[in-house]
Structures are given as C-alpha cells and as structure tokens.
JSON list of C-alpha atoms in Angstrom, two decimals:
[
{"chain": "A", "resi": 1, "resn": "UNK", "atom": "CA", "xyz": [1.41, -12.78, -20.67]},
{"chain": "A", "resi": 2, "resn": "UNK", "atom": "CA", "xyz": [3.73, -9.96, -19.59]},
{"chain": "A", "resi": 3, "resn": "UNK", "atom": "CA", "xyz": [7.51, -10.19, -20.10]},
{"chain": "A", "resi": 4, "resn": "UNK", "atom": "CA", "xyz": [6.89, -13.80, -21.19]},
{"chain": "A", "resi": 5, "resn": "UNK", "atom": "CA", "xyz": [6.72, -14.49, -17.46]},
{"chain": "A", "resi": 6, "resn": "UNK", "atom": "CA", "xyz": [3.60, -13.15, -15.73]},
{"chain": "A", "resi": 7, "resn": "UNK", "atom": "CA", "xyz": [0.17, -14.55, -16.57]},
{"chain": "A", "resi": 8, "resn": "UNK", "atom": "CA", "xyz": [-2.68, -12.30, -15.38]},
{"chain": "A", "resi": 9, "resn": "UNK", "atom": "CA", "xyz": [-5.43, -14.20, -13.55]},
{"chain": "A", "resi": 10, "resn": "UNK", "atom": "CA", "xyz": [-7.88, -11.47, -12.52]},
{"chain": "A", "resi": 11, "resn": "UNK", "atom": "CA", "xyz": [-8.33, -7.79, -11.83]},
{"chain": "A", "resi": 12, "resn": "UNK", "atom": "CA", "xyz": [-8.19, -7.07, -8.09]},
{"chain": "A", "resi": 13, "resn": "UNK", "atom": "CA", "xyz": [-9.07, -3.39, -8.30]},
{"chain": "A", "resi": 14, "resn": "UNK", "atom": "CA", "xyz": [-8.97, -0.47, -10.73]},
{"chain": "A", "resi": 15, "resn": "UNK", "atom": "CA", "xyz": [-8.91, 3.28, -10.28]},
{"chain": "A", "resi": 16, "resn": "UNK", "atom": "CA", "xyz": [-8.17, 6.48, -12.11]},
{"chain": "A", "resi": 17, "resn": "UNK", "atom": "CA", "xyz": [-4.40, 6.01, -11.88]},
{"chain": "A", "resi": 18, "resn": "UNK", "atom": "CA", "xyz": [-4.19, 2.33, -12.70]},
{"chain": "A", "resi": 19, "resn": "UNK", "atom": "CA", "xyz": [-5.05, -1.23, -11.82]},
{"chain": "A", "resi": 20, "resn": "UNK", "atom": "CA", "xyz": [-3.85, -4.07, -9.61]},
{"chain": "A", "resi": 21, "resn": "UNK", "atom": "CA", "xyz": [-3.97, -7.63, -10.95]},
{"chain": "A", "resi": 22, "resn": "UNK", "atom": "CA", "xyz": [-3.43, -11.06, -9.51]},
{"chain": "A", "resi": 23, "resn": "UNK", "atom": "CA", "xyz": [-0.99, -13.00, -11.67]},
{"chain": "A", "resi": 24, "resn": "UNK", "atom": "CA", "xyz": [1.15, -16.14, -11.77]},
{"chain": "A", "resi": 25, "resn": "UNK", "atom": "CA", "xyz": [4.93, -15.88, -11.99]},
{"chain": "A", "resi": 26, "resn": "UNK", "atom": "CA", "xyz": [5.94, -18.76, -14.29]},
{"chain": "A", "resi": 27, "resn": "UNK", "atom": "CA", "xyz": [9.65, -18.17, -13.73]},
{"chain": "A", "resi": 28, "resn": "UNK", "atom": "CA", "xyz": [9.31, -18.46, -9.96]},
{"chain": "A", "resi": 29, "resn": "UNK", "atom": "CA", "xyz": [7.63, -21.83, -9.47]},
{"chain": "A", "resi": 30, "resn": "UNK", "atom": "CA", "xyz": [4.30, -20.49, -10.80]},
{"chain": "A", "resi": 31, "resn": "UNK", "atom": "CA", "xyz": [3.77, -18.63, -7.54]},
{"chain": "A", "resi": 32, "resn": "UNK", "atom": "CA", "xyz": [1.01, -15.99, -7.23]},
{"chain": "A", "resi": 33, "resn": "UNK", "atom": "CA", "xyz": [1.96, -12.31, -7.34]},
{"chain": "A", "resi": 34, "resn": "UNK", "atom": "CA", "xyz": [0.35, -8.90, -7.63]},
{"chain": "A", "resi": 35, "resn": "UNK", "atom": "CA", "xyz": [1.04, -6.60, -10.58]},
{"chain": "A", "resi": 36, "resn": "UNK", "atom": "CA", "xyz": [0.38, -2.89, -10.25]},
{"chain": "A", "resi": 37, "resn": "UNK", "atom": "CA", "xyz": [-0.03, -1.05, -13.56]},
{"chain": "A", "resi": 38, "resn": "UNK", "atom": "CA", "xyz": [-0.19, 2.66, -14.28]},
{"chain": "A", "resi": 39, "resn": "UNK", "atom": "CA", "xyz": [-2.62, 3.14, -17.16]},
{"chain": "A", "resi": 40, "resn": "UNK", "atom": "CA", "xyz": [-1.42, 5.06, -20.22]},
{"chain": "A", "resi": 41, "resn": "UNK", "atom": "CA", "xyz": [-4.50, 7.30, -19.94]},
{"chain": "A", "resi": 42, "resn": "UNK", "atom": "CA", "xyz": [-3.46, 8.28, -16.43]},
{"chain": "A", "resi": 43, "resn": "UNK", "atom": "CA", "xyz": [-0.18, 9.58, -17.79]},
{"chain": "A", "resi": 44, "resn": "UNK", "atom": "CA", "xyz": [-1.77, 12.08, -20.18]},
{"chain": "A", "resi": 45, "resn": "UNK", "atom": "CA", "xyz": [-2.35, 15.72, -19.38]},
{"chain": "A", "resi": 46, "resn": "UNK", "atom": "CA", "xyz": [-1.06, 17.93, -16.60]},
{"chain": "A", "resi": 47, "resn": "UNK", "atom": "CA", "xyz": [-1.24, 15.18, -13.96]},
{"chain": "A", "resi": 48, "resn": "UNK", "atom": "CA", "xyz": [1.14, 12.89, -15.86]},
{"chain": "A", "resi": 49, "resn": "UNK", "atom": "CA", "xyz": [4.24, 14.02, -13.97]},
{"chain": "A", "resi": 50, "resn": "UNK", "atom": "CA", "xyz": [2.52, 13.49, -10.60]},
{"chain": "A", "resi": 51, "resn": "UNK", "atom": "CA", "xyz": [1.23, 10.01, -11.56]},
{"chain": "A", "resi": 52, "resn": "UNK", "atom": "CA", "xyz": [4.65, 8.88, -12.74]},
{"chain": "A", "resi": 53, "resn": "UNK", "atom": "CA", "xyz": [6.38, 10.43, -9.73]},
{"chain": "A", "resi": 54, "resn": "UNK", "atom": "CA", "xyz": [3.91, 8.65, -7.43]},
{"chain": "A", "resi": 55, "resn": "UNK", "atom": "CA", "xyz": [4.54, 5.31, -9.13]},
{"chain": "A", "resi": 56, "resn": "UNK", "atom": "CA", "xyz": [8.32, 5.76, -9.12]},
{"chain": "A", "resi": 57, "resn": "UNK", "atom": "CA", "xyz": [8.16, 6.70, -5.43]},
{"chain": "A", "resi": 58, "resn": "UNK", "atom": "CA", "xyz": [6.27, 3.53, -4.59]},
{"chain": "A", "resi": 59, "resn": "UNK", "atom": "CA", "xyz": [8.80, 1.41, -6.47]},
{"chain": "A", "resi": 60, "resn": "UNK", "atom": "CA", "xyz": [11.77, 3.09, -4.78]},
{"chain": "A", "resi": 61, "resn": "UNK", "atom": "CA", "xyz": [10.15, 3.00, -1.34]},
{"chain": "A", "resi": 62, "resn": "UNK", "atom": "CA", "xyz": [9.33, -0.69, -1.55]},
{"chain": "A", "resi": 63, "resn": "UNK", "atom": "CA", "xyz": [12.43, -1.96, -3.37]},
{"chain": "A", "resi": 64, "resn": "UNK", "atom": "CA", "xyz": [14.75, -1.47, -0.42]},
{"chain": "A", "resi": 65, "resn": "UNK", "atom": "CA", "xyz": [12.36, -2.67, 2.29]},
{"chain": "A", "resi": 66, "resn": "UNK", "atom": "CA", "xyz": [12.53, -6.04, 3.98]},
{"chain": "A", "resi": 67, "resn": "UNK", "atom": "CA", "xyz": [9.81, -6.59, 6.57]},
{"chain": "A", "resi": 68, "resn": "UNK", "atom": "CA", "xyz": [7.26, -9.43, 7.01]},
{"chain": "A", "resi": 69, "resn": "UNK", "atom": "CA", "xyz": [4.37, -6.93, 7.05]},
{"chain": "A", "resi": 70, "resn": "UNK", "atom": "CA", "xyz": [5.36, -5.22, 3.78]},
{"chain": "A", "resi": 71, "resn": "UNK", "atom": "CA", "xyz": [4.92, -6.91, 0.36]},
{"chain": "A", "resi": 72, "resn": "UNK", "atom": "CA", "xyz": [8.28, -7.66, -1.27]},
{"chain": "A", "resi": 73, "resn": "UNK", "atom": "CA", "xyz": [9.07, -6.16, -4.68]},
{"chain": "A", "resi": 74, "resn": "UNK", "atom": "CA", "xyz": [9.88, -8.85, -7.25]},
{"chain": "A", "resi": 75, "resn": "UNK", "atom": "CA", "xyz": [10.24, -6.88, -10.46]},
{"chain": "A", "resi": 76, "resn": "UNK", "atom": "CA", "xyz": [9.77, -3.54, -12.16]},
{"chain": "A", "resi": 77, "resn": "UNK", "atom": "CA", "xyz": [9.44, -2.85, -15.88]},
{"chain": "A", "resi": 78, "resn": "UNK", "atom": "CA", "xyz": [7.85, -0.73, -18.62]},
{"chain": "A", "resi": 79, "resn": "UNK", "atom": "CA", "xyz": [5.92, -1.86, -21.72]},
{"chain": "A", "resi": 80, "resn": "UNK", "atom": "CA", "xyz": [4.78, 0.65, -24.36]},
{"chain": "A", "resi": 81, "resn": "UNK", "atom": "CA", "xyz": [4.77, 3.52, -21.90]},
{"chain": "A", "resi": 82, "resn": "UNK", "atom": "CA", "xyz": [2.95, 1.61, -19.17]},
{"chain": "A", "resi": 83, "resn": "UNK", "atom": "CA", "xyz": [4.74, 1.10, -15.87]},
{"chain": "A", "resi": 84, "resn": "UNK", "atom": "CA", "xyz": [4.49, -2.12, -13.88]},
{"chain": "A", "resi": 85, "resn": "UNK", "atom": "CA", "xyz": [5.64, -3.16, -10.42]},
{"chain": "A", "resi": 86, "resn": "UNK", "atom": "CA", "xyz": [5.42, -6.81, -9.35]},
{"chain": "A", "resi": 87, "resn": "UNK", "atom": "CA", "xyz": [4.88, -7.58, -5.66]},
{"chain": "A", "resi": 88, "resn": "UNK", "atom": "CA", "xyz": [4.25, -10.61, -3.51]},
{"chain": "A", "resi": 89, "resn": "UNK", "atom": "CA", "xyz": [0.50, -11.20, -3.46]},
{"chain": "A", "resi": 90, "resn": "UNK", "atom": "CA", "xyz": [-1.24, -10.51, -0.15]},
{"chain": "A", "resi": 91, "resn": "UNK", "atom": "CA", "xyz": [-4.25, -12.83, 0.06]},
{"chain": "A", "resi": 92, "resn": "UNK", "atom": "CA", "xyz": [-6.87, -11.61, 2.47]},
{"chain": "A", "resi": 93, "resn": "UNK", "atom": "CA", "xyz": [-9.28, -8.81, 3.31]},
{"chain": "A", "resi": 94, "resn": "UNK", "atom": "CA", "xyz": [-8.51, -5.15, 3.84]},
{"chain": "A", "resi": 95, "resn": "UNK", "atom": "CA", "xyz": [-9.65, -3.95, 7.25]},
{"chain": "A", "resi": 96, "resn": "UNK", "atom": "CA", "xyz": [-12.29, -1.66, 5.70]},
{"chain": "A", "resi": 97, "resn": "UNK", "atom": "CA", "xyz": [-13.81, -4.70, 3.95]},
{"chain": "A", "resi": 98, "resn": "UNK", "atom": "CA", "xyz": [-13.60, -6.68, 7.17]},
{"chain": "A", "resi": 99, "resn": "UNK", "atom": "CA", "xyz": [-15.36, -3.87, 9.04]},
{"chain": "A", "resi": 100, "resn": "UNK", "atom": "CA", "xyz": [-18.12, -3.59, 6.42]},
{"chain": "A", "resi": 101, "resn": "UNK", "atom": "CA", "xyz": [-18.77, -7.34, 6.59]},
{"chain": "A", "resi": 102, "resn": "UNK", "atom": "CA", "xyz": [-18.77, -7.29, 10.39]},
{"chain": "A", "resi": 103, "resn": "UNK", "atom": "CA", "xyz": [-21.25, -4.39, 10.44]},
{"chain": "A", "resi": 104, "resn": "UNK", "atom": "CA", "xyz": [-23.49, -6.18, 7.96]},
{"chain": "A", "resi": 105, "resn": "UNK", "atom": "CA", "xyz": [-23.55, -9.38, 10.03]},
{"chain": "A", "resi": 106, "resn": "UNK", "atom": "CA", "xyz": [-23.69, -7.95, 13.55]},
{"chain": "A", "resi": 107, "resn": "UNK", "atom": "CA", "xyz": [-24.54, -4.25, 13.20]},
{"chain": "A", "resi": 108, "resn": "UNK", "atom": "CA", "xyz": [-21.59, -3.67, 15.56]},
{"chain": "A", "resi": 109, "resn": "UNK", "atom": "CA", "xyz": [-18.11, -2.18, 15.01]},
{"chain": "A", "resi": 110, "resn": "UNK", "atom": "CA", "xyz": [-14.98, -4.29, 15.40]},
{"chain": "A", "resi": 111, "resn": "UNK", "atom": "CA", "xyz": [-14.05, -5.61, 18.84]},
{"chain": "A", "resi": 112, "resn": "UNK", "atom": "CA", "xyz": [-11.77, -2.89, 20.31]},
{"chain": "A", "resi": 113, "resn": "UNK", "atom": "CA", "xyz": [-9.43, -5.56, 21.72]},
{"chain": "A", "resi": 114, "resn": "UNK", "atom": "CA", "xyz": [-8.94, -7.05, 18.23]},
{"chain": "A", "resi": 115, "resn": "UNK", "atom": "CA", "xyz": [-8.57, -3.64, 16.60]},
{"chain": "A", "resi": 116, "resn": "UNK", "atom": "CA", "xyz": [-5.99, -2.59, 19.21]},
{"chain": "A", "resi": 117, "resn": "UNK", "atom": "CA", "xyz": [-3.86, -5.69, 18.59]},
{"chain": "A", "resi": 118, "resn": "UNK", "atom": "CA", "xyz": [-4.03, -5.00, 14.84]},
{"chain": "A", "resi": 119, "resn": "UNK", "atom": "CA", "xyz": [-2.90, -1.41, 15.34]},
{"chain": "A", "resi": 120, "resn": "UNK", "atom": "CA", "xyz": [0.03, -2.54, 17.52]},
{"chain": "A", "resi": 121, "resn": "UNK", "atom": "CA", "xyz": [1.14, -4.61, 14.51]},
{"chain": "A", "resi": 122, "resn": "UNK", "atom": "CA", "xyz": [0.81, -1.53, 12.29]},
{"chain": "A", "resi": 123, "resn": "UNK", "atom": "CA", "xyz": [2.88, 0.49, 14.75]},
{"chain": "A", "resi": 124, "resn": "UNK", "atom": "CA", "xyz": [5.60, -2.17, 14.65]},
{"chain": "A", "resi": 125, "resn": "UNK", "atom": "CA", "xyz": [5.71, -1.86, 10.85]},
{"chain": "A", "resi": 126, "resn": "UNK", "atom": "CA", "xyz": [5.85, 1.94, 11.09]},
{"chain": "A", "resi": 127, "resn": "UNK", "atom": "CA", "xyz": [8.70, 1.68, 13.61]},
{"chain": "A", "resi": 128, "resn": "UNK", "atom": "CA", "xyz": [10.66, -0.18, 10.93]},
{"chain": "A", "resi": 129, "resn": "UNK", "atom": "CA", "xyz": [9.83, 2.43, 8.26]},
{"chain": "A", "resi": 130, "resn": "UNK", "atom": "CA", "xyz": [10.58, 5.37, 10.53]},
{"chain": "A", "resi": 131, "resn": "UNK", "atom": "CA", "xyz": [13.95, 3.87, 11.53]},
{"chain": "A", "resi": 132, "resn": "UNK", "atom": "CA", "xyz": [15.10, 3.48, 7.92]},
{"chain": "A", "resi": 133, "resn": "UNK", "atom": "CA", "xyz": [17.93, 5.73, 6.70]},
{"chain": "A", "resi": 134, "resn": "UNK", "atom": "CA", "xyz": [16.47, 8.15, 5.78]},
{"chain": "A", "resi": 135, "resn": "UNK", "atom": "CA", "xyz": [13.13, 7.51, 7.54]},
{"chain": "A", "resi": 136, "resn": "UNK", "atom": "CA", "xyz": [10.13, 6.72, 5.31]},
{"chain": "A", "resi": 137, "resn": "UNK", "atom": "CA", "xyz": [6.70, 8.27, 5.95]},
{"chain": "A", "resi": 138, "resn": "UNK", "atom": "CA", "xyz": [3.81, 6.24, 4.52]},
{"chain": "A", "resi": 139, "resn": "UNK", "atom": "CA", "xyz": [1.36, 9.18, 4.47]},
{"chain": "A", "resi": 140, "resn": "UNK", "atom": "CA", "xyz": [-1.72, 7.06, 3.74]},
{"chain": "A", "resi": 141, "resn": "UNK", "atom": "CA", "xyz": [-2.33, 4.78, 6.72]},
{"chain": "A", "resi": 142, "resn": "UNK", "atom": "CA", "xyz": [-6.02, 3.82, 6.73]},
{"chain": "A", "resi": 143, "resn": "UNK", "atom": "CA", "xyz": [-8.16, 0.68, 6.95]},
{"chain": "A", "resi": 144, "resn": "UNK", "atom": "CA", "xyz": [-8.22, 0.24, 3.14]},
{"chain": "A", "resi": 145, "resn": "UNK", "atom": "CA", "xyz": [-4.42, 0.00, 3.03]},
{"chain": "A", "resi": 146, "resn": "UNK", "atom": "CA", "xyz": [-4.12, -2.61, 5.78]},
{"chain": "A", "resi": 147, "resn": "UNK", "atom": "CA", "xyz": [-4.79, -6.21, 4.73]},
{"chain": "A", "resi": 148, "resn": "UNK", "atom": "CA", "xyz": [-5.14, -9.19, 7.04]},
{"chain": "A", "resi": 149, "resn": "UNK", "atom": "CA", "xyz": [-3.17, -12.02, 5.44]},
{"chain": "A", "resi": 150, "resn": "UNK", "atom": "CA", "xyz": [-5.56, -14.98, 5.37]},
{"chain": "A", "resi": 151, "resn": "UNK", "atom": "CA", "xyz": [-2.70, -17.46, 5.82]},
{"chain": "A", "resi": 152, "resn": "UNK", "atom": "CA", "xyz": [-0.78, -15.87, 8.68]},
{"chain": "A", "resi": 153, "resn": "UNK", "atom": "CA", "xyz": [-3.22, -13.36, 10.20]},
{"chain": "A", "resi": 154, "resn": "UNK", "atom": "CA", "xyz": [-0.53, -10.66, 9.85]},
{"chain": "A", "resi": 155, "resn": "UNK", "atom": "CA", "xyz": [-1.62, -7.12, 9.03]},
{"chain": "A", "resi": 156, "resn": "UNK", "atom": "CA", "xyz": [0.15, -6.20, 5.79]},
{"chain": "A", "resi": 157, "resn": "UNK", "atom": "CA", "xyz": [0.71, -2.56, 4.87]},
{"chain": "A", "resi": 158, "resn": "UNK", "atom": "CA", "xyz": [0.13, -1.76, 1.19]},
{"chain": "A", "resi": 159, "resn": "UNK", "atom": "CA", "xyz": [-0.08, 1.18, -1.23]},
{"chain": "A", "resi": 160, "resn": "UNK", "atom": "CA", "xyz": [3.14, 3.13, -0.89]},
{"chain": "A", "resi": 161, "resn": "UNK", "atom": "CA", "xyz": [2.19, 5.42, -3.79]},
{"chain": "A", "resi": 162, "resn": "UNK", "atom": "CA", "xyz": [2.52, 8.62, -1.75]},
{"chain": "A", "resi": 163, "resn": "UNK", "atom": "CA", "xyz": [5.20, 7.41, 0.66]},
{"chain": "A", "resi": 164, "resn": "UNK", "atom": "CA", "xyz": [8.21, 9.70, 0.96]},
{"chain": "A", "resi": 165, "resn": "UNK", "atom": "CA", "xyz": [11.53, 9.67, 2.74]},
{"chain": "A", "resi": 166, "resn": "UNK", "atom": "CA", "xyz": [11.95, 12.47, 5.27]},
{"chain": "A", "resi": 167, "resn": "UNK", "atom": "CA", "xyz": [14.90, 13.60, 3.13]},
{"chain": "A", "resi": 168, "resn": "UNK", "atom": "CA", "xyz": [12.72, 14.26, 0.07]},
{"chain": "A", "resi": 169, "resn": "UNK", "atom": "CA", "xyz": [9.80, 15.71, 2.05]},
{"chain": "A", "resi": 170, "resn": "UNK", "atom": "CA", "xyz": [10.75, 19.31, 1.20]},
{"chain": "A", "resi": 171, "resn": "UNK", "atom": "CA", "xyz": [7.97, 20.66, -0.97]},
{"chain": "A", "resi": 172, "resn": "UNK", "atom": "CA", "xyz": [4.63, 21.22, 0.73]},
{"chain": "A", "resi": 173, "resn": "UNK", "atom": "CA", "xyz": [2.33, 18.66, -0.90]},
{"chain": "A", "resi": 174, "resn": "UNK", "atom": "CA", "xyz": [-1.21, 18.17, 0.37]},
{"chain": "A", "resi": 175, "resn": "UNK", "atom": "CA", "xyz": [-1.79, 14.41, 0.04]},
{"chain": "A", "resi": 176, "resn": "UNK", "atom": "CA", "xyz": [-3.54, 11.77, 2.08]},
{"chain": "A", "resi": 177, "resn": "UNK", "atom": "CA", "xyz": [-7.08, 10.70, 2.91]},
{"chain": "A", "resi": 178, "resn": "UNK", "atom": "CA", "xyz": [-9.29, 13.23, 4.71]},
{"chain": "A", "resi": 179, "resn": "UNK", "atom": "CA", "xyz": [-10.46, 11.84, 8.03]},
{"chain": "A", "resi": 180, "resn": "UNK", "atom": "CA", "xyz": [-7.30, 9.78, 8.44]},
{"chain": "A", "resi": 181, "resn": "UNK", "atom": "CA", "xyz": [-4.45, 12.25, 7.98]},
{"chain": "A", "resi": 182, "resn": "UNK", "atom": "CA", "xyz": [-3.13, 14.73, 10.53]},
{"chain": "A", "resi": 183, "resn": "UNK", "atom": "CA", "xyz": [-3.72, 18.50, 10.34]},
{"chain": "A", "resi": 184, "resn": "UNK", "atom": "CA", "xyz": [-0.08, 19.22, 9.47]},
{"chain": "A", "resi": 185, "resn": "UNK", "atom": "CA", "xyz": [-0.26, 16.68, 6.64]},
{"chain": "A", "resi": 186, "resn": "UNK", "atom": "CA", "xyz": [-3.35, 18.41, 5.23]},
{"chain": "A", "resi": 187, "resn": "UNK", "atom": "CA", "xyz": [-1.19, 21.52, 5.21]},
{"chain": "A", "resi": 188, "resn": "UNK", "atom": "CA", "xyz": [1.52, 19.76, 3.22]},
{"chain": "A", "resi": 189, "resn": "UNK", "atom": "CA", "xyz": [3.91, 19.26, 6.13]},
{"chain": "A", "resi": 190, "resn": "UNK", "atom": "CA", "xyz": [3.75, 15.52, 6.88]},
{"chain": "A", "resi": 191, "resn": "UNK", "atom": "CA", "xyz": [6.22, 14.16, 9.42]},
{"chain": "A", "resi": 192, "resn": "UNK", "atom": "CA", "xyz": [6.79, 10.86, 11.24]},
{"chain": "A", "resi": 193, "resn": "UNK", "atom": "CA", "xyz": [4.15, 11.72, 13.84]},
{"chain": "A", "resi": 194, "resn": "UNK", "atom": "CA", "xyz": [1.59, 12.15, 11.03]},
{"chain": "A", "resi": 195, "resn": "UNK", "atom": "CA", "xyz": [1.62, 8.38, 10.42]},
{"chain": "A", "resi": 196, "resn": "UNK", "atom": "CA", "xyz": [0.97, 7.81, 14.13]},
{"chain": "A", "resi": 197, "resn": "UNK", "atom": "CA", "xyz": [-2.01, 10.16, 14.02]},
{"chain": "A", "resi": 198, "resn": "UNK", "atom": "CA", "xyz": [-3.38, 8.10, 11.11]},
{"chain": "A", "resi": 199, "resn": "UNK", "atom": "CA", "xyz": [-3.06, 4.91, 13.17]},
{"chain": "A", "resi": 200, "resn": "UNK", "atom": "CA", "xyz": [-5.15, 6.54, 15.89]},
{"chain": "A", "resi": 201, "resn": "UNK", "atom": "CA", "xyz": [-7.73, 7.69, 13.35]},
{"chain": "A", "resi": 202, "resn": "UNK", "atom": "CA", "xyz": [-7.87, 4.18, 11.89]},
{"chain": "A", "resi": 203, "resn": "UNK", "atom": "CA", "xyz": [-8.41, 2.63, 15.33]},
{"chain": "A", "resi": 204, "resn": "UNK", "atom": "CA", "xyz": [-11.20, 5.14, 16.00]},
{"chain": "A", "resi": 205, "resn": "UNK", "atom": "CA", "xyz": [-12.79, 4.34, 12.63]},
{"chain": "A", "resi": 206, "resn": "UNK", "atom": "CA", "xyz": [-12.73, 0.58, 13.24]},
{"chain": "A", "resi": 207, "resn": "UNK", "atom": "CA", "xyz": [-14.23, 0.91, 16.73]}
]
C-alpha cells in the first residue's frame, strides 16, 4: 500500500520510463484510480534529467486542468526517489486497441463516420487546452493516447508526459511519435497547429 492510502490492484502497462497501475483509493470511498510511477532505474544516467522533467511536466500540465475528457489529478508524491502521480482511472480501450480488435474481427478499418465523431471530441478537448493561459500543446496525439471510456463512451485524452505550455516551448526539442507528428514538430518547433495535424494523422490511421 502506498502512502497508507493506495492499494495497487494490477499493472496496466510498463515501459522504459515507468509503469501505470490500477489501484484503490481507500481514503476516497475505495474508488478506483490510476497511479503512474517513474522507475528509479529510469532516473539513472544521462537521461535522468529528461525523465524527471517529463514527469514533472505531466504533473503540472494536468494539475490545473478541469475537463471531462482529461483525467483529473488526485495526488502527487515521492517515495525513496520514485515519483508518483495519481489520476482518475479511465476504464476502457485505447483507440489503437479498438482498431486492432476491429481489424481482427472484420479485416476492415474503423467506420469513418465513427472515427470522425471521435476526432471531433478530440478537437473539442484540444480547443480547451489551446485556450488555456498560457496555451498547452499536447505534442503526442495518437490512437494509443485516446481511450474510449467504457461507461460514458467519451474519448479521454491521456499521457501528458511531453505536453508543454506555449510559454515554455522555447528550446527546440524533437519529441513525438513518427507518423503522427507534424513536420515542424519533428524539427523541434511544435505549435498549436501541430496537435491538429496529429488529429488528422490519427483519423487517417484509424480509417
């Protein structure tokens, strides 16, 4: 149990920079939540500063946001050098998983009409982010970071690890997912329009 409050139920996914777990928040009516952890091993070596900066950026980007399509931050803490951020749990399938299952069952891509409606929802979420003060650029819009909430059908936007405010987007940093990010973003010059390009690329990928 973490912080004498969060009981980990299962590992949702793991990667080189950390893991995401499903947990139960015993101080908040035993409700489900998601805990994102940066592994100690990921903080060793020359990439440590980038990993920590990425994690801190996600925490700061999410903490001030209030939108039904963005998971709410519940808590943030550190234990023995490991960083944790606690979010509302999004229960459902990412659109890349949904696409893979659809292809397996039908050998066809997603229905363009369904995909278009989903992307309109994503654009509404981006409108909120881009109208923040200062505006926030997600920089990693793709099917893997869009989850269809199984209870509401809403498309939830996750993984703000490389999100930046326009104000702090000074240094040229080449980040993003090839195939989904705009040419200027690949050159380290992401802007608001770069997120819109990624929505288009995601729609193309799904269809």
